[in-house]
Amino acid sequence: MSLYLKYRPSDFDNLVGQDFINKTLKKAIADDKTVGAYLLCGPRGTGKTTTARILAKTVNCENIKEWNPCLECGICKDFQEEKLIDIIEIDAASHTWVDNIREIIEKAQFRPTRTKYKIYIIDEVHMLSKWAFNALLKILEEPPEHVKFILATTETHKVPDTIISRCQRYDFKRINDLDVKNRLSYIAKQEDITVDDKSYDYIVKNSWWWLRDAISLFEQLVEDKIIEYDVIISKLWIVGDEILDIFLKKLLNNDSSITDDLDELIQNGKNVKLFFKELIFYIKDKSIIELKTWNNISEYIKILDTLDDTYVKTKYSLDENTTFLIGILKIITWFSGIDTPVKQEQNTKKQNINIVKKSETQPVQKLEQKDELSHSDIDDVFWTPTPESTAIKTDTTNPGNTSSFDSKWFIDTLKAGWAKGGLTMALRGSDLWLELSTLKITTKTKIAYSQIGSTDNIALMTKTLSDMWVQNPEINIS
């Protein structure tokens, strides 16, 4: 049995995240003021059908305990084993025609065989046809005393107002992250599963706060009674916050090397769509933090808007990787309409970018912040770093010659030597040059400085320089 079914709430006290509905229904049962028709509305996975089942079981329980079903009497046990014929669950999607409703109305006239009430639970009621709704109207308005209807829907706007007006309506809200996390923690404890906090946060965020989806993802990630965030990253091909931060910084700084990073993600077999989903969440959280400190978030909003639009387009695109690349190019060139102002770096250490036309041989012109490119111009140009960022390689036969040091060649060599993606991404966004036997690296962000300056990465870069015949190499990071 799946964990979702195993830990499906069986009474009101275990219902997650719907405290108001919980208390209201329990009070109605306590005061014997239940009505003939209920309408439960809300997003999927929020507990509508579960609540309907609990309500149906409770009003018929032979030994109610604190306005909850006892779960021990014959009624409760038979219902749990799906042997109780007086509580009927119907899927409206497969019973959509008027004849189906007429059959229900005809059978509703007969009294229940064992229970106090005959109860019809109609799930996804919005799927009923217009004529089926019309047939249902009269019995909802004046149901027999021994009959109750519990309707559930995810699309309330498709339910006729005449039906809604004949029901007592309850709107289910999306469950908050703390309630979802607490429920997952309860399941983990019952199943003796060890889970770290980062894994809980990942599951909650990626289930969109729908408990059913959260439990399904939780079960999917369990391996040998353990869920670890590092294992999640490797299993689902996701990346950590440090790489997301580097990616965001490059978007903000219009760093063209970000296209190489995207290519590297694709070549490494990462799930690009999942990566951009994580990036959107990351930027959203970052925007909220910045907003609380009264910082300008207009750039974050523009990036989020473009990424969200791009993500939606991938559903129908020929190649989602190309669609994401187009979205990135729009951002780093501030693409808007036909004429596109190219936003220059906002960092204090501004990077000089040359735009060289393919068909022209004249000297490269530096693009000023207010220069503009038309839509057609973008297809005729390519981005080339200036000598301040990387020296042009002139002698491919002797890569150790400092006069011919090529930073791109160096980064590609690191990548071939199993360097982590965070290091290569950080290096692409930094300035590199070789003076004698010292590799000097000027970073543009704190996180890039932290990435490059780790002990393992320095050791890897030093070894790579040695392999390039640089004697007694040193690394200088600023």
PDB file of N, CA and C in Angstrom, residues 246-306:
ATOM      1  N   ILE A 246      25.270  31.801  -8.800  1.00  0.00           N
ATOM      2  CA  ILE A 246      26.196  32.189  -9.874  1.00  0.00           C
ATOM      3  C   ILE A 246      25.408  32.464 -11.156  1.00  0.00           C
ATOM      4  N   PHE A 247      24.452  31.610 -11.456  1.00  0.00           N
ATOM      5  CA  PHE A 247      23.634  31.762 -12.658  1.00  0.00           C
ATOM      6  C   PHE A 247      22.859  33.076 -12.620  1.00  0.00           C
ATOM      7  N   LEU A 248      22.286  33.394 -11.460  1.00  0.00           N
ATOM      8  CA  LEU A 248      21.542  34.644 -11.305  1.00  0.00           C
ATOM      9  C   LEU A 248      22.448  35.851 -11.479  1.00  0.00           C
ATOM     10  N   LYS A 249      23.646  35.813 -10.877  1.00  0.00           N
ATOM     11  CA  LYS A 249      24.582  36.932 -10.990  1.00  0.00           C
ATOM     12  C   LYS A 249      24.944  37.179 -12.460  1.00  0.00           C
ATOM     13  N   LYS A 250      25.114  36.098 -13.212  1.00  0.00           N
ATOM     14  CA  LYS A 250      25.461  36.264 -14.614  1.00  0.00           C
ATOM     15  C   LYS A 250      24.298  36.856 -15.415  1.00  0.00           C
ATOM     16  N   LEU A 251      23.081  36.489 -15.048  1.00  0.00           N
ATOM     17  CA  LEU A 251      21.921  37.108 -15.695  1.00  0.00           C
ATOM     18  C   LEU A 251      21.865  38.601 -15.399  1.00  0.00           C
ATOM     19  N   LEU A 252      22.100  38.960 -14.143  1.00  0.00           N
ATOM     20  CA  LEU A 252      22.065  40.364 -13.741  1.00  0.00           C
ATOM     21  C   LEU A 252      23.175  41.172 -14.406  1.00  0.00           C
ATOM     22  N   ASN A 253      24.321  40.534 -14.641  1.00  0.00           N
ATOM     23  CA  ASN A 253      25.475  41.231 -15.194  1.00  0.00           C
ATOM     24  C   ASN A 253      25.606  41.077 -16.710  1.00  0.00           C
ATOM     25  N   ASN A 254      24.561  40.501 -17.332  1.00  0.00           N
ATOM     26  CA  ASN A 254      24.592  40.309 -18.788  1.00  0.00           C
ATOM     27  C   ASN A 254      25.854  39.573 -19.243  1.00  0.00           C
ATOM     28  N   ASP A 255      26.237  38.557 -18.498  1.00  0.00           N
ATOM     29  CA  ASP A 255      27.466  37.814 -18.778  1.00  0.00           C
ATOM     30  C   ASP A 255      27.184  36.764 -19.856  1.00  0.00           C
ATOM     31  N   SER A 256      27.786  36.934 -21.033  1.00  0.00           N
ATOM     32  CA  SER A 256      27.507  36.019 -22.142  1.00  0.00           C
ATOM     33  C   SER A 256      28.025  34.610 -21.897  1.00  0.00           C
ATOM     34  N   SER A 257      28.918  34.426 -20.913  1.00  0.00           N
ATOM     35  CA  SER A 257      29.426  33.079 -20.633  1.00  0.00           C
ATOM     36  C   SER A 257      28.343  32.171 -20.058  1.00  0.00           C
ATOM     37  N   ILE A 258      27.205  32.751 -19.728  1.00  0.00           N
ATOM     38  CA  ILE A 258      26.098  31.954 -19.188  1.00  0.00           C
ATOM     39  C   ILE A 258      25.601  30.946 -20.224  1.00  0.00           C
ATOM     40  N   THR A 259      25.773  31.249 -21.505  1.00  0.00           N
ATOM     41  CA  THR A 259      25.366  30.293 -22.539  1.00  0.00           C
ATOM     42  C   THR A 259      26.227  29.041 -22.494  1.00  0.00           C
ATOM     43  N   ASP A 260      27.517  29.220 -22.147  1.00  0.00           N
ATOM     44  CA  ASP A 260      28.393  28.055 -21.979  1.00  0.00           C
ATOM     45  C   ASP A 260      27.956  27.218 -20.783  1.00  0.00           C
ATOM     46  N   ASP A 261      27.503  27.914 -19.709  1.00  0.00           N
ATOM     47  CA  ASP A 261      27.043  27.201 -18.520  1.00  0.00           C
ATOM     48  C   ASP A 261      25.805  26.367 -18.831  1.00  0.00           C
ATOM     49  N   LEU A 262      24.878  26.943 -19.614  1.00  0.00           N
ATOM     50  CA  LEU A 262      23.687  26.196 -20.012  1.00  0.00           C
ATOM     51  C   LEU A 262      24.075  24.979 -20.839  1.00  0.00           C
ATOM     52  N   ASP A 263      25.023  25.159 -21.745  1.00  0.00           N
ATOM     53  CA  ASP A 263      25.491  24.046 -22.566  1.00  0.00           C
ATOM     54  C   ASP A 263      26.118  22.959 -21.705  1.00  0.00           C
ATOM     55  N   GLU A 264      26.845  23.381 -20.659  1.00  0.00           N
ATOM     56  CA  GLU A 264      27.475  22.412 -19.762  1.00  0.00           C
ATOM     57  C   GLU A 264      26.422  21.616 -18.992  1.00  0.00           C
ATOM     58  N   LEU A 265      25.346  22.302 -18.545  1.00  0.00           N
ATOM     59  CA  LEU A 265      24.257  21.606 -17.848  1.00  0.00           C
ATOM     60  C   LEU A 265      23.648  20.535 -18.747  1.00  0.00           C
ATOM     61  N   ILE A 266      23.435  20.904 -20.012  1.00  0.00           N
ATOM     62  CA  ILE A 266      22.834  19.962 -20.962  1.00  0.00           C
ATOM     63  C   ILE A 266      23.762  18.772 -21.209  1.00  0.00           C
ATOM     64  N   GLN A 267      25.061  19.056 -21.423  1.00  0.00           N
ATOM     65  CA  GLN A 267      26.027  17.994 -21.698  1.00  0.00           C
ATOM     66  C   GLN A 267      26.199  17.057 -20.502  1.00  0.00           C
ATOM     67  N   ASN A 268      26.028  17.597 -19.285  1.00  0.00           N
ATOM     68  CA  ASN A 268      26.170  16.766 -18.079  1.00  0.00           C
ATOM     69  C   ASN A 268      24.908  15.975 -17.764  1.00  0.00           C
ATOM     70  N   GLY A 269      23.902  16.084 -18.634  1.00  0.00           N
ATOM     71  CA  GLY A 269      22.690  15.296 -18.452  1.00  0.00           C
ATOM     72  C   GLY A 269      21.731  15.842 -17.421  1.00  0.00           C
ATOM     73  N   LYS A 270      21.893  17.118 -17.055  1.00  0.00           N
ATOM     74  CA  LYS A 270      20.982  17.710 -16.075  1.00  0.00           C
ATOM     75  C   LYS A 270      19.602  17.894 -16.700  1.00  0.00           C
ATOM     76  N   ASN A 271      18.580  17.832 -15.877  1.00  0.00           N
ATOM     77  CA  ASN A 271      17.220  18.119 -16.320  1.00  0.00           C
ATOM     78  C   ASN A 271      17.064  19.635 -16.385  1.00  0.00           C
ATOM     79  N   VAL A 272      17.143  20.189 -17.586  1.00  0.00           N
ATOM     80  CA  VAL A 272      17.162  21.641 -17.749  1.00  0.00           C
ATOM     81  C   VAL A 272      15.857  22.264 -17.274  1.00  0.00           C
ATOM     82  N   LYS A 273      14.753  21.609 -17.541  1.00  0.00           N
ATOM     83  CA  LYS A 273      13.461  22.159 -17.114  1.00  0.00           C
ATOM     84  C   LYS A 273      13.374  22.212 -15.591  1.00  0.00           C
ATOM     85  N   LEU A 274      13.864  21.176 -14.936  1.00  0.00           N
ATOM     86  CA  LEU A 274      13.879  21.168 -13.479  1.00  0.00           C
ATOM     87  C   LEU A 274      14.840  22.227 -12.943  1.00  0.00           C
ATOM     88  N   PHE A 275      15.964  22.419 -13.633  1.00  0.00           N
ATOM     89  CA  PHE A 275      16.920  23.447 -13.223  1.00  0.00           C
ATOM     90  C   PHE A 275      16.268  24.833 -13.257  1.00  0.00           C
ATOM     91  N   PHE A 276      15.558  25.136 -14.331  1.00  0.00           N
ATOM     92  CA  PHE A 276      14.942  26.457 -14.435  1.00  0.00           C
ATOM     93  C   PHE A 276      13.773  26.617 -13.460  1.00  0.00           C
ATOM     94  N   LYS A 277      13.125  25.537 -13.129  1.00  0.00           N
ATOM     95  CA  LYS A 277      12.095  25.601 -12.091  1.00  0.00           C
ATOM     96  C   LYS A 277      12.734  25.979 -10.763  1.00  0.00           C
ATOM     97  N   GLU A 278      13.873  25.340 -10.439  1.00  0.00           N
ATOM     98  CA  GLU A 278      14.601  25.671  -9.221  1.00  0.00           C
ATOM     99  C   GLU A 278      15.091  27.117  -9.258  1.00  0.00           C
ATOM    100  N   LEU A 279      15.542  27.561 -10.427  1.00  0.00           N
ATOM    101  CA  LEU A 279      16.042  28.931 -10.563  1.00  0.00           C
ATOM    102  C   LEU A 279      14.920  29.941 -10.328  1.00  0.00           C
ATOM    103  N   ILE A 280      13.747  29.661 -10.860  1.00  0.00           N
ATOM    104  CA  ILE A 280      12.601  30.566 -10.661  1.00  0.00           C
ATOM    105  C   ILE A 280      12.258  30.667  -9.181  1.00  0.00           C
ATOM    106  N   PHE A 281      12.217  29.530  -8.493  1.00  0.00           N
ATOM    107  CA  PHE A 281      11.949  29.538  -7.047  1.00  0.00           C
ATOM    108  C   PHE A 281      13.028  30.325  -6.311  1.00  0.00           C
ATOM    109  N   TYR A 282      14.276  30.107  -6.708  1.00  0.00           N
ATOM    110  CA  TYR A 282      15.396  30.763  -6.030  1.00  0.00           C
ATOM    111  C   TYR A 282      15.307  32.284  -6.184  1.00  0.00           C
ATOM    112  N   ILE A 283      15.038  32.752  -7.397  1.00  0.00           N
ATOM    113  CA  ILE A 283      14.939  34.192  -7.641  1.00  0.00           C
ATOM    114  C   ILE A 283      13.725  34.781  -6.921  1.00  0.00           C
ATOM    115  N   LYS A 284      12.643  34.019  -6.878  1.00  0.00           N
ATOM    116  CA  LYS A 284      11.451  34.491  -6.157  1.00  0.00           C
ATOM    117  C   LYS A 284      11.780  34.717  -4.685  1.00  0.00           C
ATOM    118  N   ASP A 285      12.425  33.727  -4.054  1.00  0.00           N
ATOM    119  CA  ASP A 285      12.802  33.859  -2.640  1.00  0.00           C
ATOM    120  C   ASP A 285      13.769  35.024  -2.441  1.00  0.00           C
ATOM    121  N   LYS A 286      14.703  35.172  -3.367  1.00  0.00           N
ATOM    122  CA  LYS A 286      15.674  36.261  -3.295  1.00  0.00           C
ATOM    123  C   LYS A 286      14.968  37.610  -3.409  1.00  0.00           C
ATOM    124  N   SER A 287      13.982  37.702  -4.274  1.00  0.00           N
ATOM    125  CA  SER A 287      13.239  38.950  -4.471  1.00  0.00           C
ATOM    126  C   SER A 287      12.503  39.359  -3.207  1.00  0.00           C
ATOM    127  N   ILE A 288      11.907  38.374  -2.546  1.00  0.00           N
ATOM    128  CA  ILE A 288      11.161  38.672  -1.316  1.00  0.00           C
ATOM    129  C   ILE A 288      12.105  39.188  -0.232  1.00  0.00           C
ATOM    130  N   ILE A 289      13.279  38.560  -0.135  1.00  0.00           N
ATOM    131  CA  ILE A 289      14.275  39.015   0.849  1.00  0.00           C
ATOM    132  C   ILE A 289      14.705  40.444   0.549  1.00  0.00           C
ATOM    133  N   GLU A 290      14.989  40.731  -0.726  1.00  0.00           N
ATOM    134  CA  GLU A 290      15.419  42.074  -1.116  1.00  0.00           C
ATOM    135  C   GLU A 290      14.313  43.096  -0.883  1.00  0.00           C
ATOM    136  N   LEU A 291      13.075  42.690  -1.148  1.00  0.00           N
ATOM    137  CA  LEU A 291      11.943  43.605  -0.966  1.00  0.00           C
ATOM    138  C   LEU A 291      11.772  43.995   0.501  1.00  0.00           C
ATOM    139  N   LYS A 292      12.011  43.033   1.387  1.00  0.00           N
ATOM    140  CA  LYS A 292      11.863  43.308   2.823  1.00  0.00           C
ATOM    141  C   LYS A 292      12.910  44.292   3.331  1.00  0.00           C
ATOM    142  N   THR A 293      14.035  44.409   2.606  1.00  0.00           N
ATOM    143  CA  THR A 293      15.076  45.367   3.000  1.00  0.00           C
ATOM    144  C   THR A 293      14.999  46.636   2.148  1.00  0.00           C
ATOM    145  N   TRP A 294      13.851  46.797   1.445  1.00  0.00           N
ATOM    146  CA  TRP A 294      13.563  47.996   0.658  1.00  0.00           C
ATOM    147  C   TRP A 294      14.549  48.202  -0.493  1.00  0.00           C
ATOM    148  N   ASN A 295      15.100  47.132  -1.020  1.00  0.00           N
ATOM    149  CA  ASN A 295      15.975  47.230  -2.181  1.00  0.00           C
ATOM    150  C   ASN A 295      15.159  47.169  -3.472  1.00  0.00           C
ATOM    151  N   ASN A 296      15.715  47.705  -4.530  1.00  0.00           N
ATOM    152  CA  ASN A 296      15.042  47.697  -5.832  1.00  0.00           C
ATOM    153  C   ASN A 296      15.059  46.281  -6.412  1.00  0.00           C
ATOM    154  N   ILE A 297      13.895  45.753  -6.742  1.00  0.00           N
ATOM    155  CA  ILE A 297      13.819  44.387  -7.272  1.00  0.00           C
ATOM    156  C   ILE A 297      13.311  44.383  -8.712  1.00  0.00           C
ATOM    157  N   SER A 298      13.376  45.517  -9.396  1.00  0.00           N
ATOM    158  CA  SER A 298      12.846  45.591 -10.759  1.00  0.00           C
ATOM    159  C   SER A 298      13.558  44.616 -11.693  1.00  0.00           C
ATOM    160  N   GLU A 299      14.878  44.439 -11.507  1.00  0.00           N
ATOM    161  CA  GLU A 299      15.616  43.509 -12.366  1.00  0.00           C
ATOM    162  C   GLU A 299      15.192  42.068 -12.098  1.00  0.00           C
ATOM    163  N   TYR A 300      14.979  41.741 -10.818  1.00  0.00           N
ATOM    164  CA  TYR A 300      14.498  40.395 -10.469  1.00  0.00           C
ATOM    165  C   TYR A 300      13.136  40.133 -11.120  1.00  0.00           C
ATOM    166  N   ILE A 301      12.263  41.139 -11.074  1.00  0.00           N
ATOM    167  CA  ILE A 301      10.918  40.971 -11.630  1.00  0.00           C
ATOM    168  C   ILE A 301      10.993  40.717 -13.130  1.00  0.00           C
ATOM    169  N   LYS A 302      11.868  41.463 -13.821  1.00  0.00           N
ATOM    170  CA  LYS A 302      12.008  41.284 -15.271  1.00  0.00           C
ATOM    171  C   LYS A 302      12.528  39.884 -15.596  1.00  0.00           C
ATOM    172  N   ILE A 303      13.502  39.434 -14.820  1.00  0.00           N
ATOM    173  CA  ILE A 303      14.044  38.085 -15.035  1.00  0.00           C
ATOM    174  C   ILE A 303      12.986  37.025 -14.764  1.00  0.00           C
ATOM    175  N   LEU A 304      12.264  37.164 -13.650  1.00  0.00           N
ATOM    176  CA  LEU A 304      11.212  36.202 -13.308  1.00  0.00           C
ATOM    177  C   LEU A 304      10.137  36.152 -14.385  1.00  0.00           C
ATOM    178  N   ASP A 305       9.740  37.312 -14.859  1.00  0.00           N
ATOM    179  CA  ASP A 305       8.698  37.383 -15.878  1.00  0.00           C
ATOM    180  C   ASP A 305       9.137  36.652 -17.147  1.00  0.00           C
ATOM    181  N   THR A 306      10.377  36.881 -17.569  1.00  0.00           N
ATOM    182  CA  THR A 306      10.885  36.236 -18.779  1.00  0.00           C
ATOM    183  C   THR A 306      11.042  34.735 -18.588  1.00  0.00           C
TER     184      THR A 306
END
